[in-house]
Short mmCIF file of C-alpha atoms in Angstrom, two decimals:
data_model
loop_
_atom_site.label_atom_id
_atom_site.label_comp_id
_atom_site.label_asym_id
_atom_site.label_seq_id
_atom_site.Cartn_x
_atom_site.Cartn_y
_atom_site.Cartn_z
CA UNK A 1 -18.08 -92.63 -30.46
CA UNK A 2 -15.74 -91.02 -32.88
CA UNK A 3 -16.39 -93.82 -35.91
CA UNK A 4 -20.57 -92.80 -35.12
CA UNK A 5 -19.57 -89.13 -34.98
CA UNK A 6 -17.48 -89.21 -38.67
CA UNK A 7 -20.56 -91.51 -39.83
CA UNK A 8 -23.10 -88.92 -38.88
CA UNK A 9 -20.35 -86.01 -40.72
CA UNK A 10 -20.49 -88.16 -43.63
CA UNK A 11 -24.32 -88.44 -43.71
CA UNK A 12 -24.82 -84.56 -43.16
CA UNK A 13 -22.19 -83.62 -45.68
CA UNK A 14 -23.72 -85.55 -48.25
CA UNK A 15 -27.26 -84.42 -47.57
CA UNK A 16 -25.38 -80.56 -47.89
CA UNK A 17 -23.92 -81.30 -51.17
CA UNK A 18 -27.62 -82.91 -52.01
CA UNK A 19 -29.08 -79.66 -51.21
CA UNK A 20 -26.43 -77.60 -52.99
CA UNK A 21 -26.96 -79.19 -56.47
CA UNK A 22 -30.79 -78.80 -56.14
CA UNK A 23 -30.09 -75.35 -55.52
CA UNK A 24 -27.57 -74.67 -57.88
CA UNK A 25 -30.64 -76.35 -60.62
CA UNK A 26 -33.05 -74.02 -59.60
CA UNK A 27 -31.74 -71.10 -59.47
CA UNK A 28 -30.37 -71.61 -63.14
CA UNK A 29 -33.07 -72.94 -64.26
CA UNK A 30 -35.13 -70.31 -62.93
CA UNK A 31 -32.63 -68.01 -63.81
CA UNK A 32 -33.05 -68.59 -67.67
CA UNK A 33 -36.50 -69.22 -68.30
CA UNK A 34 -36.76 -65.67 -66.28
CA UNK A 35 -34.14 -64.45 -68.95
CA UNK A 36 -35.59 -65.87 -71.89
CA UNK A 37 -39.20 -64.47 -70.74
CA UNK A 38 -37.22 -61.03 -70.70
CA UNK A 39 -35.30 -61.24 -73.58
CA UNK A 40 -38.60 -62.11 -75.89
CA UNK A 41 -41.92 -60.18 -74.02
CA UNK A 42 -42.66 -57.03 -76.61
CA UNK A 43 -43.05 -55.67 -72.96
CA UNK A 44 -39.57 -55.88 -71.83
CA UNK A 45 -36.45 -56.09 -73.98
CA UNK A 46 -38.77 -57.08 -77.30
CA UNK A 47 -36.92 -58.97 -79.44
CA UNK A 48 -39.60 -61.67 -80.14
CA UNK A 49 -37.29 -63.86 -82.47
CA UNK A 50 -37.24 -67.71 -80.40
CA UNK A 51 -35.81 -69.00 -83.41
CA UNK A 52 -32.90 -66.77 -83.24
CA UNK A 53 -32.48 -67.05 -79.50
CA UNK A 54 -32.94 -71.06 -79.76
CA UNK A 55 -30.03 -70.88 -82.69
CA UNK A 56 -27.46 -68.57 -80.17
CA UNK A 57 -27.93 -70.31 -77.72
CA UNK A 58 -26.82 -73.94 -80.03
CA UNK A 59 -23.94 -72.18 -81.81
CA UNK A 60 -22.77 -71.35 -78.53
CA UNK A 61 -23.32 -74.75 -76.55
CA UNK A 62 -21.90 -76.33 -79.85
CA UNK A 63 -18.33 -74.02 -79.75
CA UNK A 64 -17.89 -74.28 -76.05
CA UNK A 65 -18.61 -78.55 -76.12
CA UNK A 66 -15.78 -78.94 -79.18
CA UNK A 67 -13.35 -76.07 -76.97
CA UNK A 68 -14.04 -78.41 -73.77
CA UNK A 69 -13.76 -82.24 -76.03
CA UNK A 70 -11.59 -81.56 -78.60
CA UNK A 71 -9.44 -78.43 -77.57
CA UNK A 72 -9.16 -79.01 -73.99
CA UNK A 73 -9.70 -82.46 -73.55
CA UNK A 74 -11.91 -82.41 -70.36
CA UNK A 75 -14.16 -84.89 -71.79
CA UNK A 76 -13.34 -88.10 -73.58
CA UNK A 77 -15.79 -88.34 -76.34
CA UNK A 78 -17.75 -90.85 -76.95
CA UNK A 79 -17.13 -93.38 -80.25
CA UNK A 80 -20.32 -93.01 -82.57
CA UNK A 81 -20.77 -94.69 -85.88
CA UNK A 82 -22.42 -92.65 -88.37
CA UNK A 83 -25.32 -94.99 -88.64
CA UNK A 84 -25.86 -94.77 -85.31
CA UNK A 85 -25.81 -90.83 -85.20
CA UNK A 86 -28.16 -90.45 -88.18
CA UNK A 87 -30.59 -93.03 -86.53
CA UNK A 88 -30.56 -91.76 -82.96
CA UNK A 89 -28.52 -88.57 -82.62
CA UNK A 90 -30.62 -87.03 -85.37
CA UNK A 91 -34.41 -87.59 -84.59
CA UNK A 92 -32.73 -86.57 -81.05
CA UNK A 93 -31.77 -83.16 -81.85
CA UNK A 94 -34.80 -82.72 -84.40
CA UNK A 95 -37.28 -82.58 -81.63
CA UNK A 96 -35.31 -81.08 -79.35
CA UNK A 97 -35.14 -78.17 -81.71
CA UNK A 98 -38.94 -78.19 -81.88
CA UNK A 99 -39.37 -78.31 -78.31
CA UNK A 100 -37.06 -75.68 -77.42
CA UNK A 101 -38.29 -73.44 -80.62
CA UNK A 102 -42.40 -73.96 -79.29
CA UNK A 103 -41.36 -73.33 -75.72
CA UNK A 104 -39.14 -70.33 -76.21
CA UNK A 105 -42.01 -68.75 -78.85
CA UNK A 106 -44.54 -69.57 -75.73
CA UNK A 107 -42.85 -66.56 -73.43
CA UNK A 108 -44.54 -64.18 -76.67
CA UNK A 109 -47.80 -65.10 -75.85
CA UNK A 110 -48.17 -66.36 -72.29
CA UNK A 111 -47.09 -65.39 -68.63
CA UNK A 112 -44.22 -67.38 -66.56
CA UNK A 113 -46.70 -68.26 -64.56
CA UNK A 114 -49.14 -69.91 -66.40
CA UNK A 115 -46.32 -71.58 -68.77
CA UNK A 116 -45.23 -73.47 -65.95
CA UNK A 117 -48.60 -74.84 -64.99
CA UNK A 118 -48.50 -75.72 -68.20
CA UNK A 119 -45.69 -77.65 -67.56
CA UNK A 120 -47.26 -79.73 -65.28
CA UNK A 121 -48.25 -82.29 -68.25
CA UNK A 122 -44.97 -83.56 -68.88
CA UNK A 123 -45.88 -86.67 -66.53
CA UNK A 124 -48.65 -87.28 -68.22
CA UNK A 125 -46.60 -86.85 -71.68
CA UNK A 126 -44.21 -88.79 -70.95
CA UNK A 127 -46.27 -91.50 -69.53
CA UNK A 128 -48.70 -91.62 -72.20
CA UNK A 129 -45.81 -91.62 -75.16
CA UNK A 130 -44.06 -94.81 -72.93
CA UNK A 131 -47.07 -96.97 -73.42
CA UNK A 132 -47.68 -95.55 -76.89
CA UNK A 133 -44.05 -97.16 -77.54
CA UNK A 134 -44.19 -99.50 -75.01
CA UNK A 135 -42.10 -98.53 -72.51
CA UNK A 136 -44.14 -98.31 -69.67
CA UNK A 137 -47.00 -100.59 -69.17
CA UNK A 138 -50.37 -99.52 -68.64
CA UNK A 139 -51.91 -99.58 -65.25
CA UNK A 140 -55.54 -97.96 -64.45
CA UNK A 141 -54.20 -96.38 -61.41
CA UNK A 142 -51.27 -94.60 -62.90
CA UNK A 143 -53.50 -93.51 -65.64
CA UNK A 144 -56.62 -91.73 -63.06
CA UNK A 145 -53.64 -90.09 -61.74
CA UNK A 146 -52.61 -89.21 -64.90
CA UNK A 147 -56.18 -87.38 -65.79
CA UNK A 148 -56.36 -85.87 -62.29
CA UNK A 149 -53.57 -83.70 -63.21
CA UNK A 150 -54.68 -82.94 -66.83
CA UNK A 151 -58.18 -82.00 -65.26
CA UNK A 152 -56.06 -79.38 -62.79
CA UNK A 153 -54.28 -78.38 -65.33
CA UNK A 154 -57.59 -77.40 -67.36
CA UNK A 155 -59.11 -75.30 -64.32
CA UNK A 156 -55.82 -73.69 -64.19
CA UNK A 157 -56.34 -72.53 -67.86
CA UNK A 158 -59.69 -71.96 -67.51
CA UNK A 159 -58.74 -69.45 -64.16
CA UNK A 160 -56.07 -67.57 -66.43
CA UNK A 161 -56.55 -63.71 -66.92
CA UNK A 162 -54.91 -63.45 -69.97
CA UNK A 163 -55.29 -67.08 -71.72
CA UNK A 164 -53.92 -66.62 -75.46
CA UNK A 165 -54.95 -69.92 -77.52
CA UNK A 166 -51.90 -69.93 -79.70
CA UNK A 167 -49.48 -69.94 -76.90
CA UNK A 168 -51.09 -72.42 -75.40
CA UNK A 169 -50.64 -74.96 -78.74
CA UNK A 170 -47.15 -73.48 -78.81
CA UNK A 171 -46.58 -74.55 -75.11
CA UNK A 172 -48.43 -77.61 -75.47
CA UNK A 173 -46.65 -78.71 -78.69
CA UNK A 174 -43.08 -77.80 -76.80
CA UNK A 175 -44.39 -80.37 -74.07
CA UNK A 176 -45.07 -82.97 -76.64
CA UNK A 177 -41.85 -82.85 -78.30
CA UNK A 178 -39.86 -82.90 -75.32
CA UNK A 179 -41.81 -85.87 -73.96
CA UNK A 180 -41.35 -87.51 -76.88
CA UNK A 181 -37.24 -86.65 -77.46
CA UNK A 182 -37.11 -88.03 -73.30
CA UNK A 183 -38.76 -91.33 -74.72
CA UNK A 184 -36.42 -91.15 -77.66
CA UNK A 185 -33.52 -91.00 -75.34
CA UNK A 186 -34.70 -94.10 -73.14
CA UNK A 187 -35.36 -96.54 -76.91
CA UNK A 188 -32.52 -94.92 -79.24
CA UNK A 189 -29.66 -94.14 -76.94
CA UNK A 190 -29.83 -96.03 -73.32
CA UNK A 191 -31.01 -99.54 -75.18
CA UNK A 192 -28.02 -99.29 -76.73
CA UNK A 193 -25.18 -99.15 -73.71
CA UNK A 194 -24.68 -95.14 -74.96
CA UNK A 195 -24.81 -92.66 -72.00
CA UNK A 196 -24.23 -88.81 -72.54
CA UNK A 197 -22.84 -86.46 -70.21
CA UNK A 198 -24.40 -82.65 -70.70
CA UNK A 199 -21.09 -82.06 -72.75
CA UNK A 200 -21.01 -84.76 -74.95
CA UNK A 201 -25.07 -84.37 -75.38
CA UNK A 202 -24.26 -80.57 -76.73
CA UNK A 203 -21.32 -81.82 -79.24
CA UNK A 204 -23.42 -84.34 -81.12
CA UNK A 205 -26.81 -82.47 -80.33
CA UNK A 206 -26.07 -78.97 -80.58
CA UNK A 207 -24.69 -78.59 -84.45
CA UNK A 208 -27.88 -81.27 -85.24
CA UNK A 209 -30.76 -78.28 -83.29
CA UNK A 210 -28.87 -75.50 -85.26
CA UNK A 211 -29.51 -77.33 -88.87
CA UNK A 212 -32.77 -78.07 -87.99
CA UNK A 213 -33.77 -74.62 -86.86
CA UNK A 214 -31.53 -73.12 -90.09
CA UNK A 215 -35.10 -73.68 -92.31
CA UNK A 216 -37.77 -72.50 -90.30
CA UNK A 217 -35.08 -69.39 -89.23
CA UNK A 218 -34.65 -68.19 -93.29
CA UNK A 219 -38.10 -68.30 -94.33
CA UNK A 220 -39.81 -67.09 -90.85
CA UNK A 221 -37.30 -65.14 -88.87
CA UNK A 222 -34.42 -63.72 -91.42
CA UNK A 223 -36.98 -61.54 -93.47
CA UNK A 224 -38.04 -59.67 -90.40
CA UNK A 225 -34.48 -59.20 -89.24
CA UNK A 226 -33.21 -58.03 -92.44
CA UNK A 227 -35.77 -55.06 -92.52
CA UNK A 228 -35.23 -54.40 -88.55
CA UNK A 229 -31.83 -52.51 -89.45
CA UNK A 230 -31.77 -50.46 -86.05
CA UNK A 231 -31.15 -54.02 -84.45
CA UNK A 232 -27.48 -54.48 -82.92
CA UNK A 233 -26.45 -57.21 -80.99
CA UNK A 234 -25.85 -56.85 -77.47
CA UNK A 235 -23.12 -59.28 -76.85
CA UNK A 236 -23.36 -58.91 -72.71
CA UNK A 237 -27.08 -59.83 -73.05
CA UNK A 238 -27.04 -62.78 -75.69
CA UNK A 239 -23.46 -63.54 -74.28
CA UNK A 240 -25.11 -63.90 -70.37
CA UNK A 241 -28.04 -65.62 -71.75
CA UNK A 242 -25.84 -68.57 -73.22
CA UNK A 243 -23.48 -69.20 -70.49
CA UNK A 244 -26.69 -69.35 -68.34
CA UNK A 245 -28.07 -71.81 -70.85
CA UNK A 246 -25.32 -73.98 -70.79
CA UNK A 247 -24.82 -73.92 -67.43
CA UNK A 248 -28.29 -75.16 -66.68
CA UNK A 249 -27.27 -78.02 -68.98
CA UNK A 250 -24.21 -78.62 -66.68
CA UNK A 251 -26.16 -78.68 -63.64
CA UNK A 252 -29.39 -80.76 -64.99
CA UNK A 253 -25.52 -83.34 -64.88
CA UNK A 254 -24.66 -82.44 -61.81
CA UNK A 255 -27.76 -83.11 -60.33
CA UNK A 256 -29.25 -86.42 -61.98
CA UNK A 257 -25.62 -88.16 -61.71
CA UNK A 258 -25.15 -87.09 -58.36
CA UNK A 259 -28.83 -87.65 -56.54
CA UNK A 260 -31.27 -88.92 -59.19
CA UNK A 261 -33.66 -88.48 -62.03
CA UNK A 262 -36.34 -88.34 -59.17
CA UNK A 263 -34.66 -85.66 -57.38
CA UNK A 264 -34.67 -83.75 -59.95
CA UNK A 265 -38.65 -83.52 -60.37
CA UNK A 266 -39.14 -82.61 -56.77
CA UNK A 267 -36.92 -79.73 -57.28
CA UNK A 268 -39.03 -79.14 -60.58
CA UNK A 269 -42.10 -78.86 -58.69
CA UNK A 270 -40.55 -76.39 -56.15
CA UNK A 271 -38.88 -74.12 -58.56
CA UNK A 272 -42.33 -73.67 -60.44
CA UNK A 273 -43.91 -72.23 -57.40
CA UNK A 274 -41.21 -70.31 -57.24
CA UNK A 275 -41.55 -68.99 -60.64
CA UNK A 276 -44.96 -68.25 -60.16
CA UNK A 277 -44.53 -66.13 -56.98
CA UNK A 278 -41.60 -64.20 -58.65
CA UNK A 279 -44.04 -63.90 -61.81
CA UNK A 280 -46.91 -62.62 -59.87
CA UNK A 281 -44.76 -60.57 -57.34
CA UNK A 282 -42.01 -59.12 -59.47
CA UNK A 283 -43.62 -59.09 -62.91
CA UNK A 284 -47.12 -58.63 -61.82
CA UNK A 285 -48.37 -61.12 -63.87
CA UNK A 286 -52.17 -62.03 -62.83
CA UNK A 287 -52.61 -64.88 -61.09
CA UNK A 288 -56.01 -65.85 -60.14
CA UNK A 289 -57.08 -67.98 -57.06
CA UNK A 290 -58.76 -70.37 -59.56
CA UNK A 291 -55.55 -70.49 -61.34
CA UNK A 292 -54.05 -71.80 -58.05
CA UNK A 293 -56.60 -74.25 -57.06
CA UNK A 294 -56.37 -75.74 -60.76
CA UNK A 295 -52.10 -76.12 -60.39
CA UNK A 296 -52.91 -77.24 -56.77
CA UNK A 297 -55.10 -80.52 -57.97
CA UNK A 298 -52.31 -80.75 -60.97
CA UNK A 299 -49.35 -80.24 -58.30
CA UNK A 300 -50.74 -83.05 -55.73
CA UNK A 301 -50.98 -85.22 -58.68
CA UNK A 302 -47.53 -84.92 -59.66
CA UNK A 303 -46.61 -85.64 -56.13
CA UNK A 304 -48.34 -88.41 -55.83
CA UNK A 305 -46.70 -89.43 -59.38
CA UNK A 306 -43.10 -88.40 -58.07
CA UNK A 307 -44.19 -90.80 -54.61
CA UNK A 308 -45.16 -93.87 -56.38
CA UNK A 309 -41.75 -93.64 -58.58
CA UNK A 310 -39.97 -93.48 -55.65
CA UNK A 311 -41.54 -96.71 -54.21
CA UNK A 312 -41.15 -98.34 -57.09
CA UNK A 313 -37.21 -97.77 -57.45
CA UNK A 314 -37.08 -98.73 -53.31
CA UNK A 315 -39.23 -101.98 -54.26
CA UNK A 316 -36.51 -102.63 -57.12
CA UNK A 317 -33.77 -101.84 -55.15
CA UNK A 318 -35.03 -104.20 -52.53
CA UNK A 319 -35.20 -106.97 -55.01
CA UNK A 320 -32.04 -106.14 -56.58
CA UNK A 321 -30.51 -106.28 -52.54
CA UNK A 322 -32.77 -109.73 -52.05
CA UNK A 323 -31.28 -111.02 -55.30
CA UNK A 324 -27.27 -110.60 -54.37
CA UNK A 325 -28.18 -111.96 -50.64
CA UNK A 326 -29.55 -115.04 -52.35
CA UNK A 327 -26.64 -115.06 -54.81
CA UNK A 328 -24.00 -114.93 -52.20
CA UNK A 329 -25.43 -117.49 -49.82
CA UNK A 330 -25.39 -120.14 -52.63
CA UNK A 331 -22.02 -119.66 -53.45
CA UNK A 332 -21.36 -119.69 -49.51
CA UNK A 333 -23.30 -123.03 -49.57
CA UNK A 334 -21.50 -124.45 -52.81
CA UNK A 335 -18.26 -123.72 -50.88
CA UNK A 336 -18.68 -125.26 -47.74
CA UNK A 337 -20.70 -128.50 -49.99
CA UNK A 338 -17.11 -128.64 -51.77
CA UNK A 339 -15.27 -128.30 -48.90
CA UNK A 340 -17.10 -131.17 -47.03
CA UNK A 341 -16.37 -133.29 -49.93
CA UNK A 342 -12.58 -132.15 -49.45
CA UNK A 343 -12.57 -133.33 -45.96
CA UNK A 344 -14.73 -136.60 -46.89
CA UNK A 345 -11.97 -138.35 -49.48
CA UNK A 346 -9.20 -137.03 -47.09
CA UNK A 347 -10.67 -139.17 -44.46
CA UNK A 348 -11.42 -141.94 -47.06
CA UNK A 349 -7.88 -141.96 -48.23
#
């Protein structure tokens, strides 16, 4: 009774701590695109530099990772050869840059409702740059499912009140990129043995998004600044803003190492209906019912995406399981063969 009743303790505590880290994601990650949308809207704080906020928000990941790996020594870091960091570290941080640059200049132009419809597309991204590189193979069924949520996705942004074409390329783009840098990740980095803890990611990452940004910031960004004299910076705003960012970063870690990369898109889909109430509720953005019944198609699509992932891993885990049984009862049956032929030239002798 007791060893089922500390079984049963263990089972719930771990589903608690489960629930905790999904909880702890979304309410950062809900907490800064909330912040960012704040921080940039001409409505709200206006100060519509994403560049700016994009290059803050780097410098300060970048200080705090060499304070934690360096300074501190929290984190061992890891060995990289220079090749290696020019040939995957680089083209890492360079879309990164551009995906968090589109994405942040998307809050100018569109609601934080309809940006995370938007969002929605990152299956299909993803899945569509994995066969483009071949990463993932092509099946039909994957792919219908894959234009069922585009096509919800389209009513969606044919149902929006306020649909602004250029934030919708901006958004779009920002999708791409990031699709692209996750794909990146997968051929550049995990092929070869290298894993990267949210801390390590934002020492070799970081510095590389802040270069990158550096040229589009002086000729697009710096001229406006320079004449906006009256601007001072508000060190409790930017200063929130980037722990918040980098805290997201630490619990995207906390999340995927301690559930899984699955998890974690469940959660996505929850937090963006939560973003949209809060948008329509709280900022009053317009949300239209044919807005919903697009992101509803797009949403059941996902789910059904996120469902046959989750089979699939069972399926390999099963096989992995099926694998080690088969394993172990051949050496079990080599052992017993050898010790039979002990036994045999005992008796012989």
């Amino acid at each position: 009774m007791g060893k089922g009743g500390s079984l049963s303790d263990g089972v719930i505590k771990k589903i608690l701590l489960s629930y905790t880290y999904v909880a702890i994601w979304i309410f950062l990650s809900f907490t800064v695109i909330v912040y960012n949308k704040y921080i940039l809207d001409k409505k709200m704080y206006n100060w519509p530099f994403p560049i700016s906020l994009t290059m803050i928000h780097m410098s300060f990941c970048a200080s705090l990772a060499f304070l934690l790996i360096k300074v501190f020594k929290v984190v061992e870091p890891v060995s990289m050869s220079r090749d290696l960091y020019l040939s995957s570290v680089v083209p890492i941080g360079a879309l990164y840059s551009l995906s968090l640059w589109l994405s942040n200049s998307a809050y100018i132009y569109l609601s934080v409702s309809f940006i995370q419809m938007l969002k929605a597309l990152m299956p299909v991204a993803v899945y569509s740059i994995g066969v483009l590189f071949k990463k993932e193979g092509y099946k039909n069924d994957t792919m219908v499912n894959m234009l069922s949520i585009s096509f919800g996705v389209a009513i969606a942004a044919y149902g929006e009140a306020k649909f602004d074409t250029w934030g919708v390329i901006l958004q779009l783009g920002a999708v791409a990129f990031e699709a692209t840098r996750l794909v990146m990740i997968q051929i550049l980095l995990t092929s070869k043995g290298i894993t990267l803890n949210p801390i390590t990611s934002l020492y070799y990452v970081a510095p590389c998004c802040f270069i990158f940004l550096l040229v589009p910031w002086v000729f697009v960004e710096y001229p406006v600044l320079k004449e906006t004299s009256s601007f001072h910076f508000d060190f409790v705003v930017f200063g929130t803003n980037s722990i918040c960012a980098f805290a997201l970063n630490l619990a995207v870690f906390l999340l995927v190492g301690k559930t899984s990369a699955l998890t974690m898109n469940v959660a996505g889909v929850v937090k963006d209906w939560l973003l949209i109430a809060f948008s329509w509720s709280v900022i009053k953005d317009t949300v239209t019912p044919i807005n919903l019944f697009g992101y509803g198609l797009a949403f059941l699509g996902v789910a059904y995406y996120n469902h046959s992932k989750l089979q699939a891993l069972k399926a390999k885990e099963a096989q992995k399981k099926t694998a080690q049984a088969d394993e172990e009862g051949g050496r079990l049956l080599e052992e017993r063969e050898a010790e039979g032929s002990g036994k045999s030239s005992e008796s012989q002798d």
